[in-house]
Each structure stands twice: as structure tokens, then as C-alpha cells.
Amino acid sequence: MNKILLFARLQEKAGQAEVELDAVNKSIAEVKALLKENYQMEEIDTSMVAVNEEYANSDVVVKEGDTIAFIPPVSGG
Amino acid sequence: MNKILLFARLQEKAGQAEVELDAVNKSIAEVKALLKENYQMEEIDTSMVAVNEEYANSDVVVKEGDTIAFIPPVSGG
Amino acid sequence: MNDKFWISEQPLNIQEVVDLVTRREAGAINTFIGTVREFTKGKRTLYLEYQSYVPMAEKKLAQIGEEINEKWPDAETAIAHRIGRLDITDIAVVIAVSTPHRADSYDASRYAIERIKEIVPIWKKEHWENGEEWIGDQKEQKAYPTGHPEEEDLT
Amino acid sequence: MNDKFWISEQPLNIQEVVDLVTRREAGAINTFIGTVREFTKGKRTLYLEYQSYVPMAEKKLAQIGEEINEKWPDAETAIAHRIGRLDITDIAVVIAVSTPHRADSYDASRYAIERIKEIVPIWKKEHWENGEEWIGDQKEQKAYPTGHPEEEDLT
């Protein structure tokens, strides 16, 4: 199983900060597609993705226990 | 009479921070020459001069009561 | 909380951040303080809400410190970013960079704020009298992700 | 002492200077803090002694604030400079500039420190283990007024 973290607008749209999902052996691109479908979150397309707190490309394959975070365009500072 | 203020190395060389001098109707250039002669202060040549707390050119003529300050190259900050 | 790079829910203390980079080798400390501005393009902000992916954000702040040391090996950097609700004039971020000479302190400090706006997972929600919105994509100066992006000022 | 531009014989308080420029219109505050560095070109400084023509220096600091407002009309500036004996890491100068947006705060703050080194009547005497000397002409990076000028770092 994997923990999926959502922030900012994505979090509000999903109505939760965290989703449990089995994404093992799926690519980040596949996980994106899955979430986009399940939650109607077009914003996912313009979000970056972090696996275990580090930015990851779409072709990275998820392993058991990985934490996946969707990072909408940031606005700190 | 006029008050002449000296700072930094000029002050140390003169052994005093302040000199009383009658510089009325003299130009700043003349006051410079006078001080240079009386105190062997070649550094006067590379100093700026302020009259009444404002930078002044060599051709400015001193009036009664003016305060003249010799400003060696500054090094604040 | 990292020793020199952290996210805080409490008000930030400028002196505390500066103290972390003060040292005998440095003659210059540049500090950038980001505060909550009331008006952006004529629109009045009531308050801001900052959210962060805290452990990753602290790592990314530390990474910015490392990037600075690659570019300016003599620099020492500390960065604190506040999250939660912030009112007008509250401090959102404090960056302090010390270097032996002043030019580098300005350049490295500027580099830090630009990188924060690029890579650190922190989000700002603006609350106005008539609505609220998560702001994003500040480097391109537009609000995200409305259909037709509204121009947003950079802090 | 001017309200926002002053010379002090007491230790400077960064927060106090920042408070003077904090306001609802500003989203950015850049602060430059000049500290006493131990080594300059391998030569060890024990302490510094700053002297100033105080009333004129305060006027010139205020003039720098006016010059900044000509170039950056939205900026608010405060500058404090300490005089007397300063030890290593002590703060000699604190500049704070607030602006609506960050780029201007950096540029205006940098402008301020450069102008201080040009026009404000403050002098620094370096005390080393084997001597002492009034430093001058920092913009040209040489000590003044020795016969053969020694290279001096800019702070």
C-alpha cells in the first residue's frame, strides 16, 4: 500500500489530505491518471510529484511503502 | 572666527579635534593651504571639506561663524 | 526542524535567524524578510494561510543552502518559513546569508528567495473580502489554477 | 538622532530598524547588516574603532533615504550606524528597506550601503596585533593615507 499526500487546492478538492492507495509497480504517470479520474482533479496535470519527499519523474515506478505527494505550483516566500 | 573640525587621521596628526581660526573671507582652498602649512597635513589634499555640515567646493568663501570640517576619505559601513 | 532551515507555526524572530549565520569570518549579512502585503493589484488581502509539506520543505530549504555553498563557498545560510494564518505585516519568511564581503551576501540572498518560489513545497491561500484562492505559479505571475489566470504580484 | 537615520554609540538592534520600515504596503524588507570581520587579506583585526562627524553623518544618511525615494518612490528606508569600539562580529551598520516587491528592496538596500561608503562622514580605525590605522577610500579598496596604499577588502 501507499500513502498519497495532497496539498493546497488538490487537498480541498479531494476533501482530504491523505489517501491510501495500492500503487505498487505503477508508474507515477499511472498514479496521476488514476487520481485524476477518481477525484476529477485536472490540477494534477500541472502538479509536480514527490516520492518519499524528493521530486520524481513520471516514469518512476512506485514501490511498496513509498509515500507519494502531489505538489501543485508552489507559492511560498 | 571659525571652528575647524578634524577627524580620523587628521585629528590625530593635529592632536586635537577642533581648531579656532579666523577664516572669514578666505576661500576653502586658502583655508586648506593654511592648515596644511600649520600642521604639516598633506592628507588635507585628499580630504573633502564641509561647511556647516554640507560638502563644499574649494572656491566657497567662508563667512563669520561658519563651521568648516575636513573629511578624510570615509570608511563607514 | 533542521538546525538552520525550518518551517514554523510560530511567529519568526529575525534576530534568531541572523544569529545562526553570524561569525568571525563574515563582514556582511544580508537578510530578506517577506511580509504579508495588504494590497495586490488593488485587491485587498484580509489575511493569508500558508500550508506546507513540512519535512520535504525543510529538506528543500536545506538544499537551497547547499546550492548557495556551491555558488558561494564562503556563504552561510539560514532560512525560516512560517505557516498557518498570517495577518497583514506578519513575517512569512526570513532568509539570512553571511559572507566575507557584501556583494555575495546580496546575490546569495536573492538566489535563496527565487529558489524558494520554485522548489519549496509551501502554498499560500489569499483571503479577500469576497473570496479566497490558493495562489501558485508565482514565478509566472499568475494565479493557479483558475481557467483564465489572474495576474498576481510577486511578493 | 533623526527618526529613521541615526548614529549610535550603543549596540544596534536589528528588529528596531526593521520595525521602522514595516508597513501594510510592503511585501519585502531587505536588510543589510555590516559586521566586524576578523580577517582581512590574512591580517587579523583585534577590534575596530569608528568615529563620525555625527550631525553631518545623520544628515547624509537621511539624504541617502531621499535618494532612494527618488529612484524607488515606494521604498521606505531606515539606517543606523554604530560608532566607538566594536569587537569582532559586532554590528557596525543596519540598513532596512521595505518595498512592495522584492527586487526593489534588494536594489535599494545595495544602493544604500554603496552610498554610505561614499558620502557619510564615518571613519574606521583598524587595530591589529602590531599596529593600527585609519582606513579610508574603501571604494578604491586601498588604505588611506599611507605612502604606498595597502589593499583593503570591502566589507
CSV table of C-alpha atoms in Angstrom, one decimal:
chain,number,residue,atom,x,y,z
A,1,MET,CA,0.0,0.0,0.0
A,2,ASN,CA,1.0,3.6,-0.5
A,3,LYS,CA,0.2,6.9,1.1
A,4,ILE,CA,-0.8,9.7,-1.3
A,5,LEU,CA,-0.5,13.2,0.1
A,6,LEU,CA,-2.5,16.1,-1.3
A,7,PHE,CA,-1.9,19.8,-0.7
A,8,ALA,CA,-3.5,23.2,-1.2
A,9,ARG,CA,-6.2,23.2,-3.9
A,10,LEU,CA,-5.8,19.4,-4.5
A,11,GLN,CA,-6.4,18.7,-0.9
A,12,GLU,CA,-9.5,20.9,-0.8
A,13,LYS,CA,-10.9,19.3,-3.9
A,14,ALA,CA,-10.3,15.8,-2.6
A,15,GLY,CA,-11.7,16.8,0.8
A,16,GLN,CA,-8.8,15.0,2.5
A,17,ALA,CA,-5.1,15.5,2.9
A,18,GLU,CA,-4.2,11.8,2.6
A,19,VAL,CA,-5.4,8.9,0.5
A,20,GLU,CA,-4.4,5.2,0.9
A,21,LEU,CA,-3.9,3.5,-2.4
A,22,ASP,CA,-2.1,0.5,-3.8
A,23,ALA,CA,0.2,2.0,-6.4
A,24,VAL,CA,3.0,-0.6,-6.2
A,25,ASN,CA,4.6,-1.3,-9.6
A,26,LYS,CA,2.6,1.6,-11.1
A,27,SER,CA,4.5,4.5,-12.7
A,28,ILE,CA,3.9,8.0,-11.4
A,29,ALA,CA,2.1,8.7,-14.7
A,30,GLU,CA,-0.3,5.9,-14.0
A,31,VAL,CA,-0.9,7.1,-10.4
A,32,LYS,CA,-1.6,10.6,-11.8
A,33,ALA,CA,-4.1,9.2,-14.2
A,34,LEU,CA,-5.8,7.2,-11.5
A,35,LEU,CA,-6.2,10.1,-9.2
A,36,LYS,CA,-7.3,12.5,-11.9
A,37,GLU,CA,-10.1,10.0,-12.8
A,38,ASN,CA,-11.2,9.2,-9.2
A,39,TYR,CA,-11.2,12.8,-8.0
A,40,GLN,CA,-11.8,14.9,-11.1
A,41,MET,CA,-8.6,16.7,-10.4
A,42,GLU,CA,-7.3,18.3,-13.6
A,43,GLU,CA,-4.9,20.3,-11.5
A,44,ILE,CA,-2.9,17.1,-11.1
A,45,ASP,CA,-1.5,17.6,-14.7
A,46,THR,CA,0.2,20.8,-13.6
A,47,SER,CA,1.5,19.4,-10.3
A,48,MET,CA,4.9,18.0,-9.6
A,49,VAL,CA,5.2,14.7,-7.8
A,50,ALA,CA,7.4,13.8,-4.9
A,51,VAL,CA,8.2,10.2,-3.9
A,52,ASN,CA,9.5,10.0,-0.3
A,53,GLU,CA,10.0,13.7,-0.1
A,54,GLU,CA,12.0,14.1,-3.3
A,55,TYR,CA,10.8,15.2,-6.7
A,56,ALA,CA,10.3,12.3,-9.1
A,57,ASN,CA,9.7,12.0,-12.8
A,58,SER,CA,6.6,10.4,-14.4
A,59,ASP,CA,8.4,7.2,-15.3
A,60,VAL,CA,9.5,6.4,-11.8
A,61,VAL,CA,7.8,3.1,-10.6
A,62,VAL,CA,6.3,3.1,-7.1
A,63,LYS,CA,7.5,0.6,-4.6
A,64,GLU,CA,5.7,-0.9,-1.5
A,65,GLY,CA,5.6,1.7,1.2
A,66,ASP,CA,6.5,4.7,-0.9
A,67,THR,CA,4.9,8.0,0.0
A,68,ILE,CA,3.7,9.9,-3.0
A,69,ALA,CA,3.0,13.6,-2.7
A,70,PHE,CA,1.3,15.8,-5.3
A,71,ILE,CA,2.8,19.2,-5.3
A,72,PRO,CA,0.8,22.0,-7.0
A,73,PRO,CA,2.8,25.0,-8.2
A,74,VAL,CA,4.3,26.4,-5.0
A,75,SER,CA,3.8,29.9,-3.7
A,76,GLY,CA,6.0,30.3,-0.6
A,77,GLY,CA,8.0,33.3,0.3
B,1,MET,CA,36.1,83.4,14.0
B,2,ASN,CA,35.5,79.9,12.6
B,3,LYS,CA,35.5,76.5,14.1
B,4,ILE,CA,37.6,73.9,12.1
B,5,LEU,CA,36.8,70.3,12.8
B,6,LEU,CA,39.3,67.5,12.2
B,7,PHE,CA,38.6,63.8,12.0
B,8,ALA,CA,40.3,60.4,11.9
B,9,ARG,CA,44.0,60.7,10.9
B,10,LEU,CA,43.8,64.4,10.6
B,11,GLN,CA,42.6,64.7,14.1
B,12,GLU,CA,45.4,62.5,15.4
B,13,LYS,CA,48.0,64.4,13.5
B,14,ALA,CA,46.8,67.8,14.8
B,15,GLY,CA,46.4,66.4,18.3
B,16,GLN,CA,43.0,68.0,18.6
B,17,ALA,CA,39.6,67.6,17.2
B,18,GLU,CA,38.9,71.3,16.9
B,19,VAL,CA,40.8,74.4,15.9
B,20,GLU,CA,39.6,78.0,16.2
B,21,LEU,CA,40.7,80.1,13.2
B,22,ASP,CA,39.7,83.3,11.6
B,23,ALA,CA,38.9,82.2,8.1
B,24,VAL,CA,36.3,84.8,7.2
B,25,ASN,CA,36.5,85.9,3.6
B,26,LYS,CA,39.0,83.2,2.8
B,27,SER,CA,38.2,80.5,0.2
B,28,ILE,CA,38.1,76.9,1.2
B,29,ALA,CA,41.3,76.4,-0.9
B,30,GLU,CA,43.0,79.1,1.2
B,31,VAL,CA,41.9,77.5,4.4
B,32,LYS,CA,43.3,74.2,3.2
B,33,ALA,CA,46.6,75.7,2.4
B,34,LEU,CA,46.8,77.4,5.8
B,35,LEU,CA,46.1,74.2,7.7
B,36,LYS,CA,48.4,72.1,5.5
B,37,GLU,CA,51.2,74.6,6.3
B,38,ASN,CA,50.5,74.9,10.0
B,39,TYR,CA,50.0,71.3,10.8
B,40,GLN,CA,52.1,69.5,8.1
B,41,MET,CA,49.0,67.7,7.0
B,42,GLU,CA,49.4,66.6,3.4
B,43,GLU,CA,46.3,64.4,3.9
B,44,ILE,CA,44.3,67.6,3.6
B,45,ASP,CA,44.7,67.5,-0.1
B,46,THR,CA,42.8,64.2,-0.4
B,47,SER,CA,40.1,65.3,2.1
B,48,MET,CA,36.7,66.7,1.2
B,49,VAL,CA,35.5,69.8,3.0
B,50,ALA,CA,32.1,70.5,4.6
B,51,VAL,CA,30.9,73.9,5.5
B,52,ASN,CA,28.1,73.8,8.1
B,53,GLU,CA,27.6,70.1,7.6
B,54,GLU,CA,27.4,70.2,3.9
B,55,TYR,CA,30.1,69.3,1.3
B,56,ALA,CA,31.6,72.5,-0.2
B,57,ASN,CA,33.8,73.2,-3.2
B,58,SER,CA,37.3,74.9,-2.9
B,59,ASP,CA,36.0,78.2,-4.2
B,60,VAL,CA,33.4,78.7,-1.5
B,61,VAL,CA,34.2,81.7,0.7
B,62,VAL,CA,33.9,81.3,4.4
B,63,LYS,CA,31.6,83.6,6.4
B,64,GLU,CA,31.7,84.6,10.0
B,65,GLY,CA,30.6,81.7,12.3
B,66,ASP,CA,30.8,79.0,9.6
B,67,THR,CA,32.0,75.6,10.8
B,68,ILE,CA,34.5,74.0,8.5
B,69,ALA,CA,35.1,70.3,8.7
B,70,PHE,CA,37.8,68.3,6.9
B,71,ILE,CA,36.5,65.0,5.8
B,72,PRO,CA,39.2,62.4,5.0
B,73,PRO,CA,38.1,59.6,2.7
B,74,VAL,CA,35.3,57.9,4.6
B,75,SER,CA,35.2,54.2,5.6
B,76,GLY,CA,31.8,53.6,7.2
B,77,GLY,CA,29.7,50.5,6.7
C,1,MET,CA,13.3,21.2,12.3
C,2,ASN,CA,16.7,21.4,10.7
C,3,ASP,CA,19.3,23.4,12.6
C,4,LYS,CA,19.3,26.2,10.1
C,5,PHE,CA,16.4,25.6,7.8
C,6,TRP,CA,12.9,25.2,9.2
C,7,ILE,CA,9.2,25.6,8.9
C,8,SER,CA,7.4,27.1,11.9
C,9,GLU,CA,3.9,27.6,13.0
C,10,GLN,CA,5.0,30.4,15.4
C,11,PRO,CA,6.0,34.0,14.6
C,12,LEU,CA,9.5,34.2,13.2
C,13,ASN,CA,12.3,36.0,15.1
C,14,ILE,CA,14.6,37.9,12.7
C,15,GLN,CA,17.4,38.0,15.3
C,16,GLU,CA,17.3,34.3,15.8
C,17,VAL,CA,17.9,33.6,12.1
C,18,VAL,CA,20.6,36.2,11.8
C,19,ASP,CA,22.4,34.7,14.9
C,20,LEU,CA,22.7,31.4,13.0
C,21,VAL,CA,24.9,33.0,10.3
C,22,THR,CA,26.8,35.5,12.4
C,23,ARG,CA,30.5,34.5,12.6
C,24,ARG,CA,34.0,35.9,12.8
C,25,GLU,CA,34.7,35.3,9.1
C,26,ALA,CA,31.7,37.3,7.9
C,27,GLY,CA,31.6,41.1,7.3
C,28,ALA,CA,28.3,41.1,5.7
C,29,ILE,CA,24.8,39.7,6.4
C,30,ASN,CA,22.0,40.1,4.0
C,31,THR,CA,18.5,39.4,5.3
C,32,PHE,CA,15.4,39.1,3.2
C,33,ILE,CA,12.1,39.3,5.1
C,34,GLY,CA,8.9,38.6,3.3
C,35,THR,CA,5.9,40.2,4.9
C,36,VAL,CA,2.2,40.0,4.2
C,37,ARG,CA,1.2,42.9,2.0
C,38,GLU,CA,-2.3,44.3,2.2
C,39,PHE,CA,-2.9,45.2,-1.5
C,40,THR,CA,-2.0,43.2,-4.6
C,41,LYS,CA,-3.1,44.9,-7.8
C,42,GLY,CA,-5.6,46.9,-6.0
C,43,LYS,CA,-7.2,43.9,-4.3
C,44,ARG,CA,-7.3,43.9,-0.6
C,45,THR,CA,-6.0,40.9,1.3
C,46,LEU,CA,-7.5,40.2,4.7
C,47,TYR,CA,-5.1,37.5,5.7
C,48,LEU,CA,-3.1,34.6,4.3
C,49,GLU,CA,-3.0,31.0,5.1
C,50,TYR,CA,0.2,29.1,4.4
C,51,GLN,CA,0.4,25.3,4.1
C,52,SER,CA,3.4,23.2,3.7
C,53,TYR,CA,4.6,19.6,3.1
C,54,VAL,CA,6.8,20.3,6.1
C,55,PRO,CA,9.5,17.5,6.1
C,56,MET,CA,10.1,18.0,2.3
C,57,ALA,CA,10.0,21.7,2.6
C,58,GLU,CA,12.7,21.7,5.3
C,59,LYS,CA,14.8,19.4,3.0
C,60,LYS,CA,14.4,21.7,0.1
C,61,LEU,CA,15.3,24.8,2.2
C,62,ALA,CA,18.5,22.9,3.2
C,63,GLN,CA,19.1,22.1,-0.4
C,64,ILE,CA,19.0,25.8,-1.3
C,65,GLY,CA,21.6,26.3,1.4
C,66,GLU,CA,23.8,23.7,-0.3
C,67,GLU,CA,23.2,25.2,-3.7
C,68,ILE,CA,24.3,28.5,-2.3
C,69,ASN,CA,27.5,26.9,-1.0
C,70,GLU,CA,28.3,25.5,-4.4
C,71,LYS,CA,28.0,29.0,-5.9
C,72,TRP,CA,29.4,31.0,-3.0
C,73,PRO,CA,31.6,28.6,-0.9
C,74,ASP,CA,32.2,31.2,1.8
C,75,ALA,CA,28.5,31.8,2.5
C,76,GLU,CA,26.5,30.6,5.5
C,77,THR,CA,22.7,30.5,5.1
C,78,ALA,CA,19.7,30.1,7.4
C,79,ILE,CA,16.1,30.2,6.3
C,80,ALA,CA,12.8,30.0,8.3
C,81,HIS,CA,9.4,30.0,6.8
C,82,ARG,CA,6.2,30.4,8.8
C,83,ILE,CA,2.9,28.6,8.0
C,84,GLY,CA,-0.6,28.8,9.3
C,85,ARG,CA,-2.7,32.0,9.3
C,86,LEU,CA,-0.7,35.2,8.8
C,87,ASP,CA,-2.1,38.8,9.1
C,88,ILE,CA,-1.0,41.9,7.2
C,89,THR,CA,2.6,42.8,8.0
C,90,ASP,CA,3.3,39.4,9.6
C,91,ILE,CA,6.6,37.8,8.6
C,92,ALA,CA,6.2,34.8,6.2
C,93,VAL,CA,9.9,34.1,5.6
C,94,VAL,CA,13.3,35.2,6.9
C,95,ILE,CA,16.4,34.5,4.9
C,96,ALA,CA,19.9,35.4,6.3
C,97,VAL,CA,23.1,34.9,4.4
C,98,SER,CA,26.5,35.9,5.8
C,99,THR,CA,29.6,36.2,3.6
C,100,PRO,CA,33.0,37.8,4.0
C,101,HIS,CA,32.1,40.6,1.5
C,102,ARG,CA,28.9,42.3,0.9
C,103,ALA,CA,28.2,41.7,-2.8
C,104,ASP,CA,28.0,37.9,-2.3
C,105,SER,CA,25.5,38.3,0.6
C,106,TYR,CA,23.1,40.2,-1.7
C,107,ASP,CA,23.4,37.8,-4.6
C,108,ALA,CA,23.1,34.7,-2.5
C,109,SER,CA,20.1,36.0,-0.5
C,110,ARG,CA,18.4,36.9,-3.8
C,111,TYR,CA,19.1,33.4,-5.1
C,112,ALA,CA,17.5,31.9,-2.0
C,113,ILE,CA,14.2,33.7,-2.3
C,114,GLU,CA,13.9,32.9,-6.0
C,115,ARG,CA,14.6,29.2,-5.3
C,116,ILE,CA,12.1,29.1,-2.5
C,117,LYS,CA,9.5,30.3,-5.0
C,118,GLU,CA,10.5,27.5,-7.4
C,119,ILE,CA,11.1,24.3,-5.4
C,120,VAL,CA,9.9,24.5,-1.8
C,121,PRO,CA,6.5,22.9,-1.2
C,122,ILE,CA,4.7,25.8,0.5
C,123,TRP,CA,1.4,27.2,-0.6
C,124,LYS,CA,-0.3,30.4,0.1
C,125,LYS,CA,-4.0,31.0,0.2
C,126,GLU,CA,-5.2,34.5,-0.1
C,127,HIS,CA,-8.3,35.5,1.7
C,128,TRP,CA,-10.1,38.6,0.4
C,129,GLU,CA,-13.4,40.2,1.4
C,130,ASN,CA,-15.2,38.4,-1.4
C,131,GLY,CA,-13.4,35.1,-1.6
C,132,GLU,CA,-10.3,33.1,-1.3
C,133,GLU,CA,-7.9,31.3,-3.5
C,134,TRP,CA,-4.8,29.1,-3.4
C,135,ILE,CA,-2.0,31.0,-5.2
C,136,GLY,CA,0.5,29.2,-7.3
C,137,ASP,CA,3.0,29.5,-10.1
C,138,GLN,CA,4.3,32.8,-8.8
C,139,LYS,CA,7.3,32.7,-11.0
C,140,GLU,CA,5.0,33.1,-13.9
C,141,GLN,CA,3.0,35.7,-12.0
C,142,LYS,CA,-0.4,34.1,-12.4
C,143,ALA,CA,-2.9,32.6,-10.1
C,144,TYR,CA,-3.3,28.9,-10.3
C,145,PRO,CA,-5.4,27.0,-11.4
C,146,THR,CA,-8.3,29.2,-12.5
C,147,GLY,CA,-9.4,28.9,-16.1
C,148,HIS,CA,-8.2,32.3,-17.1
C,149,PRO,CA,-5.2,33.1,-14.8
C,150,GLU,CA,-5.3,36.3,-12.9
C,151,GLU,CA,-2.2,38.4,-12.7
C,152,GLU,CA,-0.6,38.1,-9.3
C,153,ASP,CA,2.2,40.2,-8.0
C,154,LEU,CA,5.4,38.6,-6.8
C,155,THR,CA,6.0,39.2,-3.1
D,1,MET,CA,19.1,61.4,16.1
D,2,ASN,CA,16.8,61.5,13.1
D,3,ASP,CA,13.7,59.3,13.3
D,4,LYS,CA,15.0,56.8,10.8
D,5,PHE,CA,18.6,57.6,10.3
D,6,TRP,CA,21.0,57.8,13.2
D,7,ILE,CA,24.4,57.3,14.6
D,8,SER,CA,24.6,55.4,17.9
D,9,GLU,CA,27.3,54.6,20.5
D,10,GLN,CA,25.2,51.7,21.7
D,11,PRO,CA,24.8,48.2,20.1
D,12,LEU,CA,22.4,48.2,17.3
D,13,ASN,CA,19.1,46.3,17.4
D,14,ILE,CA,18.1,44.8,14.0
D,15,GLN,CA,14.5,44.4,14.9
D,16,GLU,CA,14.3,48.1,15.9
D,17,VAL,CA,15.5,49.2,12.4
D,18,VAL,CA,13.2,46.7,10.6
D,19,ASP,CA,10.2,47.9,12.6
D,20,LEU,CA,10.7,51.4,11.2
D,21,VAL,CA,10.1,50.2,7.7
D,22,THR,CA,7.5,47.6,8.3
D,23,ARG,CA,4.1,48.6,6.8
D,24,ARG,CA,1.0,47.3,5.2
D,25,GLU,CA,2.1,48.4,1.7
D,26,ALA,CA,5.3,46.4,1.8
D,27,GLY,CA,5.7,42.7,1.0
D,28,ALA,CA,9.5,42.7,1.1
D,29,ILE,CA,12.1,44.0,3.5
D,30,ASN,CA,15.8,43.7,2.7
D,31,THR,CA,18.2,44.2,5.5
D,32,PHE,CA,22.0,44.7,5.2
D,33,ILE,CA,24.0,44.1,8.4
D,34,GLY,CA,27.6,45.0,8.4
D,35,THR,CA,29.6,43.1,11.0
D,36,VAL,CA,33.2,43.3,12.1
D,37,ARG,CA,35.2,40.6,10.3
D,38,GLU,CA,38.2,39.1,12.0
D,39,PHE,CA,40.5,38.6,9.0
D,40,THR,CA,41.1,41.0,6.0
D,41,LYS,CA,43.6,39.7,3.5
D,42,GLY,CA,45.1,37.3,6.1
D,43,LYS,CA,45.6,40.1,8.6
D,44,ARG,CA,43.9,39.7,11.9
D,45,THR,CA,41.8,42.5,13.3
D,46,LEU,CA,41.5,42.7,17.1
D,47,TYR,CA,38.8,45.4,17.1
D,48,LEU,CA,37.7,48.5,15.3
D,49,GLU,CA,37.1,52.0,16.3
D,50,TYR,CA,34.5,54.1,14.5
D,51,GLN,CA,34.5,57.8,14.6
D,52,SER,CA,31.9,60.1,13.0
D,53,TYR,CA,31.0,63.7,12.4
D,54,VAL,CA,27.7,62.8,13.9
D,55,PRO,CA,25.3,65.6,12.9
D,56,MET,CA,26.5,65.6,9.3
D,57,ALA,CA,26.5,61.8,9.1
D,58,GLU,CA,22.9,61.7,10.2
D,59,LYS,CA,22.0,64.3,7.5
D,60,LYS,CA,23.9,62.2,4.9
D,61,LEU,CA,22.1,59.0,5.9
D,62,ALA,CA,18.8,60.8,5.6
D,63,GLN,CA,19.9,62.1,2.2
D,64,ILE,CA,20.5,58.5,1.1
D,65,GLY,CA,17.0,57.8,2.1
D,66,GLU,CA,15.8,60.7,-0.1
D,67,GLU,CA,17.9,59.5,-3.0
D,68,ILE,CA,16.3,56.0,-2.6
D,69,ASN,CA,12.9,57.6,-2.8
D,70,GLU,CA,13.8,59.4,-6.0
D,71,LYS,CA,14.8,56.1,-7.6
D,72,TRP,CA,12.3,53.8,-5.9
D,73,PRO,CA,9.3,56.0,-4.8
D,74,ASP,CA,7.6,53.2,-3.0
D,75,ALA,CA,10.6,52.4,-0.8
D,76,GLU,CA,10.9,53.2,2.9
D,77,THR,CA,14.4,53.2,4.4
D,78,ALA,CA,16.0,53.2,7.8
D,79,ILE,CA,19.7,53.2,8.6
D,80,ALA,CA,21.6,53.0,11.9
D,81,HIS,CA,25.4,53.1,12.2
D,82,ARG,CA,27.3,52.4,15.4
D,83,ILE,CA,30.4,54.3,16.4
D,84,GLY,CA,33.0,53.7,19.2
D,85,ARG,CA,34.8,50.5,19.8
D,86,LEU,CA,33.5,47.4,18.1
D,87,ASP,CA,34.7,43.9,18.6
D,88,ILE,CA,34.7,41.0,16.1
D,89,THR,CA,31.1,40.1,15.0
D,90,ASP,CA,29.7,43.3,16.4
D,91,ILE,CA,27.2,45.1,14.1
D,92,ALA,CA,28.5,48.3,12.6
D,93,VAL,CA,25.6,49.2,10.4
D,94,VAL,CA,22.0,48.1,9.8
D,95,ILE,CA,20.1,49.1,6.7
D,96,ALA,CA,16.5,48.2,6.2
D,97,VAL,CA,14.5,48.9,3.1
D,98,SER,CA,10.9,47.9,2.6
D,99,THR,CA,9.2,47.9,-0.8
D,100,PRO,CA,6.0,46.4,-2.2
D,101,HIS,CA,8.0,43.9,-4.3
D,102,ARG,CA,11.2,42.1,-3.6
D,103,ALA,CA,13.5,43.1,-6.4
D,104,ASP,CA,13.4,46.8,-5.4
D,105,SER,CA,14.2,46.0,-1.8
D,106,TYR,CA,17.5,44.3,-2.8
D,107,ASP,CA,18.5,47.1,-5.2
D,108,ALA,CA,17.7,49.9,-2.9
D,109,SER,CA,19.4,48.3,0.0
D,110,ARG,CA,22.5,47.7,-2.1
D,111,TYR,CA,22.4,51.3,-3.2
D,112,ALA,CA,22.3,52.4,0.4
D,113,ILE,CA,25.5,50.6,1.5
D,114,GLU,CA,27.4,51.8,-1.5
D,115,ARG,CA,26.4,55.4,-0.8
D,116,ILE,CA,27.3,55.1,2.8
D,117,LYS,CA,30.8,54.2,1.8
D,118,GLU,CA,30.9,57.3,-0.5
D,119,ILE,CA,29.4,60.2,1.3
D,120,VAL,CA,28.8,59.6,5.0
D,121,PRO,CA,31.4,61.0,7.3
D,122,ILE,CA,32.3,57.9,9.3
D,123,TRP,CA,35.8,56.5,9.7
D,124,LYS,CA,37.1,53.2,10.8
D,125,LYS,CA,40.3,52.6,12.5
D,126,GLU,CA,41.6,49.0,12.4
D,127,HIS,CA,43.5,47.7,15.4
D,128,TRP,CA,45.8,44.8,14.7
D,129,GLU,CA,48.3,43.0,16.9
D,130,ASN,CA,51.1,45.0,15.5
D,131,GLY,CA,49.6,48.4,14.9
D,132,GLU,CA,46.6,50.4,14.0
D,133,GLU,CA,45.4,52.6,11.1
D,134,TRP,CA,42.6,54.8,9.9
D,135,ILE,CA,41.1,53.1,6.9
D,136,GLY,CA,39.8,55.3,4.0
D,137,ASP,CA,38.9,55.3,0.4
D,138,GLN,CA,37.2,51.9,0.6
D,139,LYS,CA,35.5,52.3,-2.8
D,140,GLU,CA,39.0,52.2,-4.2
D,141,GLN,CA,40.0,49.4,-2.0
D,142,LYS,CA,43.1,50.9,-0.5
D,143,ALA,CA,44.1,52.1,2.9
D,144,TYR,CA,44.5,55.8,3.3
D,145,PRO,CA,46.7,57.7,3.6
D,146,THR,CA,49.9,55.6,3.8
D,147,GLY,CA,52.5,56.3,1.2
D,148,HIS,CA,52.1,53.0,-0.6
D,149,PRO,CA,48.4,52.1,-0.1
D,150,GLU,CA,47.7,48.6,1.2
D,151,GLU,CA,44.9,46.7,-0.4
D,152,GLU,CA,41.9,46.5,1.9
D,153,ASP,CA,38.9,44.5,1.4
D,154,LEU,CA,35.5,46.0,1.2
D,155,THR,CA,33.2,44.9,3.9
